[in-house]
mmCIF file of C-alpha atoms and ligand atoms in Angstrom:
data_model
loop_
_atom_site.group_PDB
_atom_site.id
_atom_site.type_symbol
_atom_site.label_atom_id
_atom_site.label_comp_id
_atom_site.label_asym_id
_atom_site.label_seq_id
_atom_site.Cartn_x
_atom_site.Cartn_y
_atom_site.Cartn_z
ATOM 1 C CA MET A 1 -28.547 64.265 27.658
ATOM 2 C CA THR A 2 -27.732 67.391 25.580
ATOM 3 C CA PRO A 3 -30.424 68.847 23.246
ATOM 4 C CA PHE A 4 -28.068 67.828 20.359
ATOM 5 C CA LEU A 5 -28.182 64.120 21.410
ATOM 6 C CA ASN A 6 -31.971 64.288 22.139
ATOM 7 C CA GLN A 7 -32.630 65.533 18.636
ATOM 8 C CA ILE A 8 -30.238 62.933 17.045
ATOM 9 C CA GLN A 9 -31.763 60.071 19.110
ATOM 10 C CA SER A 10 -35.409 60.884 18.317
ATOM 11 C CA GLU A 11 -34.671 61.198 14.584
ATOM 12 C CA THR A 12 -32.657 57.965 14.629
ATOM 13 C CA SER A 13 -35.241 55.630 16.210
ATOM 14 C CA THR A 14 -38.115 56.571 13.843
ATOM 15 C CA THR A 15 -35.861 56.276 10.782
ATOM 16 C CA ILE A 16 -34.542 52.841 11.842
ATOM 17 C CA MET A 17 -38.041 51.290 12.069
ATOM 18 C CA ALA A 18 -39.128 52.699 8.698
ATOM 19 C CA THR A 19 -35.921 51.566 7.012
ATOM 20 C CA ALA A 20 -35.958 48.066 8.495
ATOM 21 C CA LYS A 21 -39.508 47.491 7.158
ATOM 22 C CA LYS A 22 -38.497 48.725 3.687
ATOM 23 C CA ALA A 23 -35.214 46.734 3.573
ATOM 24 C CA ALA A 24 -37.103 43.536 4.410
ATOM 25 C CA ALA A 25 -39.660 44.255 1.682
ATOM 26 C CA ASP A 26 -36.942 45.040 -0.903
ATOM 27 C CA ASN A 27 -35.003 41.921 -0.052
ATOM 28 C CA GLY A 28 -38.133 39.835 -0.538
ATOM 29 C CA VAL A 29 -38.728 41.342 -3.981
ATOM 30 C CA LEU A 30 -35.115 40.807 -4.991
ATOM 31 C CA HIS A 31 -35.076 37.069 -4.514
ATOM 32 C CA SER A 32 -38.490 36.351 -6.124
ATOM 33 C CA GLN A 33 -37.377 38.189 -9.290
ATOM 34 C CA THR A 34 -34.695 35.622 -10.112
ATOM 35 C CA SER A 35 -36.402 32.454 -9.058
ATOM 36 C CA GLY A 36 -38.253 30.729 -11.847
ATOM 37 C CA ASN A 37 -36.837 33.262 -14.249
ATOM 38 C CA ARG A 38 -34.207 32.288 -16.784
ATOM 39 C CA ILE A 39 -30.674 32.441 -15.386
ATOM 40 C CA ILE A 40 -28.878 35.595 -16.518
ATOM 41 C CA THR A 41 -25.123 35.132 -16.584
ATOM 42 C CA LEU A 42 -22.605 37.922 -15.983
ATOM 43 C CA ASP A 43 -21.335 37.781 -19.577
ATOM 44 C CA GLU A 44 -24.850 38.060 -20.970
ATOM 45 C CA PHE A 45 -25.719 40.915 -18.594
ATOM 46 C CA ILE A 46 -22.537 42.801 -19.576
ATOM 47 C CA ILE A 47 -23.282 42.413 -23.298
ATOM 48 C CA ARG A 48 -26.899 43.484 -22.810
ATOM 49 C CA SER A 49 -25.866 46.539 -20.780
ATOM 50 C CA GLU A 50 -23.390 47.540 -23.484
ATOM 51 C CA LYS A 51 -26.222 48.983 -25.561
ATOM 52 C CA ASP A 52 -26.913 51.471 -22.769
ATOM 53 C CA PHE A 53 -23.716 53.284 -23.850
ATOM 54 C CA ASP A 54 -23.856 55.076 -27.218
ATOM 55 C CA TYR A 55 -20.058 55.110 -27.548
ATOM 56 C CA ALA A 56 -19.685 51.440 -26.497
ATOM 57 C CA THR A 57 -16.989 49.632 -28.477
ATOM 58 C CA GLY A 58 -17.024 46.339 -26.587
ATOM 59 C CA GLU A 59 -13.734 47.212 -24.872
ATOM 60 C CA LEU A 60 -15.311 47.585 -21.413
ATOM 61 C CA THR A 61 -17.244 44.354 -22.012
ATOM 62 C CA GLY A 62 -13.964 42.557 -22.716
ATOM 63 C CA LEU A 63 -12.371 44.008 -19.596
ATOM 64 C CA LEU A 64 -15.232 43.062 -17.270
ATOM 65 C CA ARG A 65 -15.121 39.588 -18.745
ATOM 66 C CA ASP A 66 -11.382 39.318 -18.079
ATOM 67 C CA ILE A 67 -12.018 40.278 -14.451
ATOM 68 C CA GLY A 68 -14.806 37.661 -14.254
ATOM 69 C CA VAL A 69 -12.397 34.973 -15.472
ATOM 70 C CA ALA A 70 -9.689 36.055 -13.009
ATOM 71 C CA ALA A 71 -12.276 35.936 -10.196
ATOM 72 C CA LYS A 72 -13.166 32.322 -11.023
ATOM 73 C CA ILE A 73 -9.491 31.278 -11.017
ATOM 74 C CA ILE A 74 -8.772 33.084 -7.724
ATOM 75 C CA ASN A 75 -11.968 31.634 -6.238
ATOM 76 C CA ARG A 76 -10.756 28.106 -6.998
ATOM 77 C CA GLU A 77 -7.505 28.728 -5.044
ATOM 78 C CA VAL A 78 -9.216 30.578 -2.184
ATOM 79 C CA ASN A 79 -11.701 27.740 -1.758
ATOM 80 C CA LYS A 80 -9.034 25.108 -1.433
ATOM 81 C CA ALA A 81 -6.580 27.353 0.418
ATOM 82 C CA GLY A 82 -6.748 25.235 3.576
ATOM 83 C CA LEU A 83 -5.842 22.086 1.651
ATOM 84 C CA VAL A 84 -2.790 23.059 -0.338
ATOM 85 C CA ASN A 85 0.283 24.912 0.764
ATOM 86 C CA ILE A 86 -1.040 28.291 -0.363
ATOM 87 C CA VAL A 87 -1.823 29.823 3.000
ATOM 88 C CA GLY A 88 0.661 31.693 5.116
ATOM 89 C CA GLU A 89 3.245 34.257 4.161
ATOM 90 C CA ALA A 90 4.828 34.353 0.753
ATOM 91 C CA ASP A 91 8.569 33.850 0.375
ATOM 92 C CA SER A 92 8.552 37.278 -1.308
ATOM 93 C CA GLY A 93 8.311 38.804 2.187
ATOM 94 C CA GLU A 94 6.940 42.380 2.479
ATOM 95 C CA ASN A 95 5.411 44.453 -0.341
ATOM 96 C CA HIS A 96 6.462 48.096 -1.049
ATOM 97 C CA SER A 97 4.468 49.439 1.929
ATOM 98 C CA GLY A 98 5.775 46.928 4.419
ATOM 99 C CA ASP A 99 2.656 44.708 4.496
ATOM 100 C CA MET A 100 3.558 41.029 4.798
ATOM 101 C CA GLN A 101 2.467 39.432 1.512
ATOM 102 C CA GLN A 102 0.371 36.308 1.770
ATOM 103 C CA LYS A 103 0.879 33.584 -0.839
ATOM 104 C CA LEU A 104 -2.674 34.048 -2.073
ATOM 105 C CA ASP A 105 -2.081 37.813 -2.452
ATOM 106 C CA VAL A 106 0.767 37.127 -4.861
ATOM 107 C CA TYR A 107 -1.217 34.435 -6.675
ATOM 108 C CA ALA A 108 -4.315 36.642 -7.041
ATOM 109 C CA ASN A 109 -2.146 39.536 -8.251
ATOM 110 C CA GLU A 110 -0.487 37.376 -10.905
ATOM 111 C CA LYS A 111 -3.805 35.928 -12.115
ATOM 112 C CA LEU A 112 -5.445 39.349 -12.447
ATOM 113 C CA ILE A 113 -2.470 40.695 -14.414
ATOM 114 C CA GLU A 114 -2.449 37.581 -16.641
ATOM 115 C CA CYS A 115 -6.208 37.783 -17.351
ATOM 116 C CA LEU A 116 -6.121 41.525 -18.030
ATOM 117 C CA GLN A 117 -3.502 40.865 -20.672
ATOM 118 C CA ASN A 118 -5.879 38.460 -22.467
ATOM 119 C CA SER A 119 -8.323 40.742 -24.266
ATOM 120 C CA GLY A 120 -5.875 43.574 -24.886
ATOM 121 C CA GLU A 121 -8.528 45.980 -23.596
ATOM 122 C CA CYS A 122 -6.333 47.157 -20.726
ATOM 123 C CA CYS A 123 -3.199 49.218 -21.414
ATOM 124 C CA ALA A 124 -1.850 49.360 -17.849
ATOM 125 C CA ILE A 125 -2.577 48.277 -14.307
ATOM 126 C CA ALA A 126 -1.861 49.455 -10.785
ATOM 127 C CA SER A 127 -2.059 47.035 -7.857
ATOM 128 C CA GLU A 128 -1.662 47.169 -4.082
ATOM 129 C CA GLU A 129 1.068 44.554 -4.565
ATOM 130 C CA ASN A 130 3.092 46.519 -7.138
ATOM 131 C CA THR A 131 5.090 49.631 -6.309
ATOM 132 C CA ASP A 132 4.590 51.248 -9.711
ATOM 133 C CA ILE A 133 2.170 51.006 -12.614
ATOM 134 C CA LEU A 134 2.613 48.134 -15.050
ATOM 135 C CA ASN A 135 2.181 48.792 -18.753
ATOM 136 C CA ILE A 136 0.494 45.921 -20.596
ATOM 137 C CA PRO A 137 1.860 45.070 -24.064
ATOM 138 C CA PRO A 138 -0.792 45.731 -26.748
ATOM 139 C CA VAL A 139 -2.508 42.683 -28.335
ATOM 140 C CA GLY A 140 -2.133 42.942 -32.113
ATOM 141 C CA SER A 141 -2.965 46.430 -33.369
ATOM 142 C CA LYS A 142 -5.411 47.108 -30.535
ATOM 143 C CA LYS A 143 -5.035 50.491 -28.863
ATOM 144 C CA SER A 144 -6.659 50.190 -25.446
ATOM 145 C CA HIS A 145 -8.356 53.142 -23.748
ATOM 146 C CA TYR A 146 -8.628 51.677 -20.262
ATOM 147 C CA VAL A 147 -6.477 51.357 -17.145
ATOM 148 C CA VAL A 148 -7.381 49.090 -14.226
ATOM 149 C CA MET A 149 -6.355 49.315 -10.589
ATOM 150 C CA PHE A 150 -7.058 46.684 -7.961
ATOM 151 C CA ASP A 151 -6.489 45.264 -4.522
ATOM 152 C CA PRO A 152 -6.029 41.614 -5.519
ATOM 153 C CA LEU A 153 -6.978 40.203 -2.114
ATOM 154 C CA ASP A 154 -8.406 42.605 0.418
ATOM 155 C CA GLY A 155 -8.467 41.427 4.006
ATOM 156 C CA SER A 156 -5.688 38.993 3.215
ATOM 157 C CA SER A 157 -4.649 38.790 6.847
ATOM 158 C CA ASN A 158 -7.870 36.788 7.296
ATOM 159 C CA ILE A 159 -6.983 34.017 4.828
ATOM 160 C CA ASP A 160 -5.298 31.708 7.340
ATOM 161 C CA VAL A 161 -8.324 31.866 9.626
ATOM 162 C CA ASN A 162 -10.792 31.100 6.841
ATOM 163 C CA VAL A 163 -12.591 34.453 7.009
ATOM 164 C CA SER A 164 -13.963 35.882 3.762
ATOM 165 C CA VAL A 165 -11.649 38.020 1.637
ATOM 166 C CA GLY A 166 -12.198 39.946 -1.575
ATOM 167 C CA THR A 167 -10.825 41.460 -4.775
ATOM 168 C CA ILE A 168 -11.594 45.158 -5.403
ATOM 169 C CA PHE A 169 -11.239 46.785 -8.843
ATOM 170 C CA ALA A 170 -11.676 50.174 -10.514
ATOM 171 C CA ILE A 171 -11.612 50.973 -14.258
ATOM 172 C CA TYR A 172 -10.780 54.399 -15.779
ATOM 173 C CA ARG A 173 -10.437 55.715 -19.309
ATOM 174 C CA ARG A 174 -6.848 56.735 -19.876
ATOM 175 C CA GLU A 175 -6.160 60.461 -20.413
ATOM 176 C CA SER A 176 -2.828 59.993 -22.153
ATOM 177 C CA ASP A 177 -2.539 59.403 -25.913
ATOM 178 C CA VAL A 178 -3.287 55.808 -26.960
ATOM 179 C CA SER A 179 -0.245 55.771 -29.270
ATOM 180 C CA GLY A 180 2.127 55.794 -26.259
ATOM 181 C CA PRO A 181 2.491 53.934 -22.945
ATOM 182 C CA ALA A 182 0.099 54.846 -20.134
ATOM 183 C CA THR A 183 1.394 57.155 -17.431
ATOM 184 C CA LYS A 184 0.882 57.501 -13.660
ATOM 185 C CA ALA A 185 -1.396 60.478 -14.426
ATOM 186 C CA ASP A 186 -3.851 58.038 -16.026
ATOM 187 C CA PHE A 187 -4.259 56.489 -12.555
ATOM 188 C CA LEU A 188 -4.343 59.677 -10.478
ATOM 189 C CA GLN A 189 -7.904 60.566 -11.511
ATOM 190 C CA ALA A 190 -10.643 61.429 -9.003
ATOM 191 C CA GLY A 191 -13.027 58.601 -8.111
ATOM 192 C CA ASN A 192 -15.965 60.289 -9.872
ATOM 193 C CA LYS A 193 -14.152 59.562 -13.152
ATOM 194 C CA GLN A 194 -14.405 55.794 -12.665
ATOM 195 C CA ILE A 195 -16.030 54.100 -15.673
ATOM 196 C CA ALA A 196 -16.699 50.949 -13.664
ATOM 197 C CA ALA A 197 -15.927 49.547 -10.220
ATOM 198 C CA GLY A 198 -16.635 46.400 -8.277
ATOM 199 C CA TYR A 199 -15.571 43.679 -5.929
ATOM 200 C CA VAL A 200 -15.550 39.923 -5.726
ATOM 201 C CA LEU A 201 -16.326 38.503 -2.285
ATOM 202 C CA TYR A 202 -14.988 35.005 -1.621
ATOM 203 C CA GLY A 203 -17.333 34.138 1.247
ATOM 204 C CA THR A 204 -19.975 31.507 1.993
ATOM 205 C CA SER A 205 -20.646 31.841 -1.708
ATOM 206 C CA THR A 206 -18.637 33.869 -4.195
ATOM 207 C CA ILE A 207 -20.326 37.002 -5.486
ATOM 208 C CA LEU A 208 -19.176 39.626 -7.991
ATOM 209 C CA VAL A 209 -20.810 43.015 -7.492
ATOM 210 C CA TYR A 210 -20.192 45.846 -9.952
ATOM 211 C CA THR A 211 -21.416 49.137 -11.365
ATOM 212 C CA THR A 212 -20.827 51.044 -14.584
ATOM 213 C CA GLY A 213 -22.495 54.108 -13.125
ATOM 214 C CA ARG A 214 -26.024 52.819 -13.811
ATOM 215 C CA GLY A 215 -26.915 51.014 -10.618
ATOM 216 C CA VAL A 216 -25.342 48.080 -8.806
ATOM 217 C CA ASN A 217 -25.871 44.397 -9.597
ATOM 218 C CA GLY A 218 -24.578 41.237 -7.943
ATOM 219 C CA PHE A 219 -23.778 37.874 -9.547
ATOM 220 C CA THR A 220 -23.299 34.723 -7.493
ATOM 221 C CA LEU A 221 -20.929 32.059 -8.817
ATOM 222 C CA ASP A 222 -22.646 28.738 -9.475
ATOM 223 C CA PRO A 223 -19.690 26.339 -9.329
ATOM 224 C CA SER A 224 -21.769 23.582 -10.961
ATOM 225 C CA ILE A 225 -21.908 25.560 -14.224
ATOM 226 C CA GLY A 226 -18.899 27.807 -13.601
ATOM 227 C CA GLU A 227 -20.963 30.918 -14.262
ATOM 228 C CA PHE A 228 -21.660 34.104 -12.313
ATOM 229 C CA CYS A 229 -25.488 34.328 -12.267
ATOM 230 C CA LEU A 230 -27.550 37.454 -11.581
ATOM 231 C CA SER A 231 -28.716 37.098 -7.969
ATOM 232 C CA HIS A 232 -28.909 40.697 -6.704
ATOM 233 C CA ARG A 233 -30.491 42.998 -9.269
ATOM 234 C CA ASN A 234 -30.334 46.757 -8.755
ATOM 235 C CA MET A 235 -29.050 46.671 -5.166
ATOM 236 C CA ARG A 236 -30.286 49.543 -2.957
ATOM 237 C CA ILE A 237 -28.687 50.284 0.415
ATOM 238 C CA PRO A 238 -31.203 50.858 3.250
ATOM 239 C CA GLU A 239 -31.489 54.485 4.393
ATOM 240 C CA HIS A 240 -30.489 53.449 7.905
ATOM 241 C CA GLY A 241 -29.130 50.289 9.515
ATOM 242 C CA GLN A 242 -28.705 48.789 12.953
ATOM 243 C CA THR A 243 -24.982 48.032 12.895
ATOM 244 C CA TYR A 244 -21.756 50.010 12.932
ATOM 245 C CA SER A 245 -18.411 48.676 11.715
ATOM 246 C CA VAL A 246 -15.134 49.957 13.166
ATOM 247 C CA ASN A 247 -12.040 48.464 14.820
ATOM 248 C CA GLN A 248 -13.218 49.365 18.345
ATOM 249 C CA GLY A 249 -9.840 48.259 19.633
ATOM 250 C CA TYR A 250 -8.519 51.631 18.494
ATOM 251 C CA TYR A 251 -11.266 53.551 20.379
ATOM 252 C CA SER A 252 -8.896 55.357 22.762
ATOM 253 C CA LYS A 253 -6.727 56.404 19.805
ATOM 254 C CA PHE A 254 -9.606 57.961 17.853
ATOM 255 C CA ASP A 255 -10.386 61.704 17.869
ATOM 256 C CA LEU A 256 -13.165 63.002 20.143
ATOM 257 C CA GLU A 257 -15.809 63.197 17.411
ATOM 258 C CA MET A 258 -15.291 59.493 16.552
ATOM 259 C CA ARG A 259 -15.443 58.438 20.191
ATOM 260 C CA ARG A 260 -18.639 60.465 20.654
ATOM 261 C CA TYR A 261 -20.211 58.829 17.613
ATOM 262 C CA ILE A 262 -19.208 55.325 18.739
ATOM 263 C CA ASP A 263 -20.727 56.092 22.183
ATOM 264 C CA HIS A 264 -23.892 57.182 20.381
ATOM 265 C CA CYS A 265 -23.962 53.908 18.405
ATOM 266 C CA SER A 266 -23.881 51.848 21.585
ATOM 267 C CA ASP A 267 -26.505 54.148 23.208
ATOM 268 C CA GLN A 268 -28.653 53.406 20.171
ATOM 269 C CA ASN A 269 -28.036 49.655 20.657
ATOM 270 C CA TYR A 270 -26.522 49.368 17.191
ATOM 271 C CA GLY A 271 -24.718 46.045 16.897
ATOM 272 C CA LEU A 272 -20.948 46.152 16.343
ATOM 273 C CA ARG A 273 -19.987 44.105 13.268
ATOM 274 C CA TYR A 274 -16.326 44.216 12.117
ATOM 275 C CA ILE A 275 -14.940 41.384 10.011
ATOM 276 C CA GLY A 276 -11.636 43.107 9.359
ATOM 277 C CA SER A 277 -11.997 42.597 5.633
ATOM 278 C CA MET A 278 -13.491 45.729 4.149
ATOM 279 C CA VAL A 279 -15.163 43.976 1.196
ATOM 280 C CA SER A 280 -17.098 41.697 3.561
ATOM 281 C CA ASP A 281 -18.143 44.578 5.836
ATOM 282 C CA ILE A 282 -19.259 46.738 2.887
ATOM 283 C CA HIS A 283 -21.167 43.847 1.278
ATOM 284 C CA ARG A 284 -23.150 43.349 4.494
ATOM 285 C CA ILE A 285 -23.861 47.079 4.692
ATOM 286 C CA LEU A 286 -25.013 47.225 1.048
ATOM 287 C CA ILE A 287 -27.658 44.599 1.834
ATOM 288 C CA GLN A 288 -28.639 45.280 5.458
ATOM 289 C CA GLY A 289 -27.618 48.920 5.906
ATOM 290 C CA GLY A 290 -25.152 50.226 8.449
ATOM 291 C CA ILE A 291 -21.983 52.314 8.567
ATOM 292 C CA PHE A 292 -18.284 51.484 8.190
ATOM 293 C CA LEU A 293 -15.603 53.842 9.417
ATOM 294 C CA TYR A 294 -11.824 53.802 9.378
ATOM 295 C CA PRO A 295 -10.746 57.212 10.744
ATOM 296 C CA SER A 296 -7.205 58.388 11.438
ATOM 297 C CA THR A 297 -5.256 56.662 14.194
ATOM 298 C CA ARG A 298 -1.757 57.257 15.556
ATOM 299 C CA LYS A 299 -0.411 54.419 13.326
ATOM 300 C CA TYR A 300 -2.315 55.724 10.290
ATOM 301 C CA PRO A 301 -2.742 59.507 10.736
ATOM 302 C CA LYS A 302 -4.143 59.742 7.177
ATOM 303 C CA GLY A 303 -6.285 56.607 7.611
ATOM 304 C CA LYS A 304 -5.217 53.073 6.647
ATOM 305 C CA LEU A 305 -7.251 52.260 3.554
ATOM 306 C CA ARG A 306 -6.052 53.029 0.032
ATOM 307 C CA LEU A 307 -7.886 55.757 -1.861
ATOM 308 C CA LEU A 308 -7.409 54.436 -5.427
ATOM 309 C CA TYR A 309 -8.195 50.717 -5.130
ATOM 310 C CA GLU A 310 -10.151 50.407 -1.868
ATOM 311 C CA CYS A 311 -11.993 53.640 -1.009
ATOM 312 C CA ASN A 312 -12.847 54.924 -4.538
ATOM 313 C CA PRO A 313 -14.322 51.726 -6.022
ATOM 314 C CA LEU A 314 -16.336 50.888 -2.866
ATOM 315 C CA SER A 315 -17.521 54.508 -2.628
ATOM 316 C CA LEU A 316 -18.794 54.476 -6.223
ATOM 317 C CA LEU A 317 -20.672 51.228 -5.543
ATOM 318 C CA VAL A 318 -22.222 52.494 -2.322
ATOM 319 C CA GLU A 319 -23.197 55.838 -3.877
ATOM 320 C CA GLN A 320 -24.695 54.044 -6.880
ATOM 321 C CA ALA A 321 -26.786 51.993 -4.419
ATOM 322 C CA GLY A 322 -28.034 55.169 -2.727
ATOM 323 C CA GLY A 323 -25.451 55.421 0.075
ATOM 324 C CA LYS A 324 -22.774 57.979 0.953
ATOM 325 C CA ALA A 325 -18.976 57.988 1.380
ATOM 326 C CA ILE A 326 -16.900 60.826 2.853
ATOM 327 C CA ASN A 327 -13.542 61.280 4.537
ATOM 328 C CA THR A 328 -13.287 62.706 8.065
ATOM 329 C CA GLN A 329 -12.729 66.194 6.616
ATOM 330 C CA LEU A 330 -16.314 65.764 5.314
ATOM 331 C CA LYS A 331 -15.141 65.667 1.683
ATOM 332 C CA ARG A 332 -16.913 63.259 -0.692
ATOM 333 C CA ILE A 333 -14.367 60.477 -1.311
ATOM 334 C CA LEU A 334 -15.099 60.508 -5.070
ATOM 335 C CA GLU A 335 -14.089 64.197 -5.306
ATOM 336 C CA VAL A 336 -10.654 63.785 -3.724
ATOM 337 C CA GLU A 337 -7.900 64.472 -6.298
ATOM 338 C CA PRO A 338 -5.268 61.731 -5.804
ATOM 339 C CA THR A 339 -1.586 62.675 -5.716
ATOM 340 C CA GLU A 340 0.028 59.269 -5.080
ATOM 341 C CA LEU A 341 -0.680 55.756 -6.342
ATOM 342 C CA HIS A 342 -0.832 54.157 -2.897
ATOM 343 C CA GLN A 343 -2.128 57.110 -0.883
ATOM 344 C CA ARG A 344 -4.254 56.316 2.153
ATOM 345 C CA SER A 345 -7.507 57.953 3.180
ATOM 346 C CA THR A 346 -9.864 58.098 6.128
ATOM 347 C CA ILE A 347 -13.345 56.848 5.221
ATOM 348 C CA VAL A 348 -16.924 56.891 6.543
ATOM 349 C CA ILE A 349 -19.227 54.923 4.232
ATOM 350 C CA GLY A 350 -22.663 53.340 4.268
ATOM 351 C CA SER A 351 -26.347 54.134 4.768
ATOM 352 C CA PRO A 352 -26.983 57.828 3.948
ATOM 353 C CA GLY A 353 -28.915 58.423 7.190
ATOM 354 C CA MET A 354 -26.018 57.103 9.295
ATOM 355 C CA VAL A 355 -23.258 58.914 7.364
ATOM 356 C CA ASP A 356 -25.222 62.173 7.832
ATOM 357 C CA GLU A 357 -25.536 61.323 11.528
ATOM 358 C CA LEU A 358 -21.759 60.933 11.867
ATOM 359 C CA LYS A 359 -21.251 64.115 9.848
ATOM 360 C CA ALA A 360 -23.245 65.968 12.547
ATOM 361 C CA PHE A 361 -20.898 64.572 15.220
ATOM 362 C CA ILE A 362 -17.800 65.668 13.270
ATOM 363 C CA GLU A 363 -19.277 69.162 12.758
ATOM 364 C CA ARG A 364 -20.105 69.333 16.466
ATOM 365 C CA TYR A 365 -17.015 67.868 18.100
ATOM 366 C CA SER A 366 -14.159 68.129 15.641
ATOM 367 C CA ALA A 367 -11.396 70.387 16.847
ATOM 368 C CA LEU A 368 -10.010 70.510 13.308
ATOM 369 C CA PRO A 369 -11.034 73.289 10.887
ATOM 370 C CA LEU A 370 -13.437 71.519 8.464
HETATM 371 P P1 FBP B 401 -5.247 44.821 3.108
HETATM 372 O O1 FBP B 401 -5.705 45.325 1.796
HETATM 373 O O2 FBP B 401 -3.762 44.934 3.300
HETATM 374 O O3 FBP B 401 -5.814 43.521 3.462
HETATM 375 O O4 FBP B 401 -5.782 45.862 4.263
HETATM 376 C C1 FBP B 401 -7.038 46.290 4.254
HETATM 377 C C2 FBP B 401 -7.839 45.744 5.440
HETATM 378 O O5 FBP B 401 -7.546 44.417 5.706
HETATM 379 C C3 FBP B 401 -9.315 45.953 5.215
HETATM 380 O O6 FBP B 401 -9.902 44.951 4.474
HETATM 381 C C4 FBP B 401 -9.868 46.006 6.626
HETATM 382 O O7 FBP B 401 -11.069 46.730 6.714
HETATM 383 C C5 FBP B 401 -8.735 46.695 7.390
HETATM 384 O O8 FBP B 401 -7.554 46.523 6.603
HETATM 385 C C6 FBP B 401 -8.526 46.094 8.742
HETATM 386 O O9 FBP B 401 -7.577 46.891 9.379
HETATM 387 P P2 FBP B 401 -7.376 46.787 10.962
HETATM 388 O O10 FBP B 401 -6.824 45.419 11.228
HETATM 389 O O11 FBP B 401 -6.417 47.898 11.277
HETATM 390 O O12 FBP B 401 -8.698 47.024 11.593
#
């Protein structure tokens, strides 16, 4: 065992034990806070948080509400997907990047666009399912300052097999003049300019997790009252975890530094957890700690996942919860300047201790100039 691995291994084992104890303690605190307390709904929480922003005009509140409504409608269809003829491929065939569209993808996309037209707080959208940006007609004399981009149903290839899927969204202030239509430039902003970001996970229960740059909170949908209720206040990602998340099937196609790190994970007896729906994997990591990586492969030399509506929003959430997110050139995801709407990126995201660990492997083994 090289001195490099000895040092990594000794650091790792002590950190794991400390972190596991703390994560358990935190989790305990989290749940007791809500029980017996008055239910706090998403809408109420959004309105209350509005006063944290001096320049708040209620626009962002309206937008987050619209997304909450869309999530409830999509949730209803996802939950009964197995019953009605909404699973399987859509007649619309492939989307602009050759991914086979699922019926629920198309449905979720339509519902999000419809709901974001409601409040008039959104002037344009960009979606994984649409080639170009879509300008939203203004409501009355309202001049909206926000653009929204989203992946309507992430992990959609899992729908037919009843595995959890999710919606991912990011909100930016437009840079173009409000008197005219929004432009692509309004969407090509670095991730650290996000005003808000979040996801909805349609899993064993449906949870909406979001941040406005002041911490991360999760709201579980109570179908009996049709409300998202605060269930995960101020989520903090554990410093270290005991699982790694990667499509190990691509192992032989990964670069040396990734193979070395994956070897290290199994030497450390980390468990391999890979659902194949990024929202689900990241949600688990936010709560239990761990690391998720999607490096470059031969099929996706620049990585598979989309920078604007997958990597950026999830990176803001994880960073806001105390985690880290970088690409395999060791650049912070949120500092990457986008050049295309649907550009892909490599990503390493999760517990700060584990991302730093992988960073050390890239610095040590990468043949590429970093
Ligand atoms: P979609 O947005 O097209 O569903 O693709 C994203 C995704 O499904 C992620 O959720 C997941 O982490 C990844 O692709 C799985 O990719 P692979 O099957 O190559 O491991």
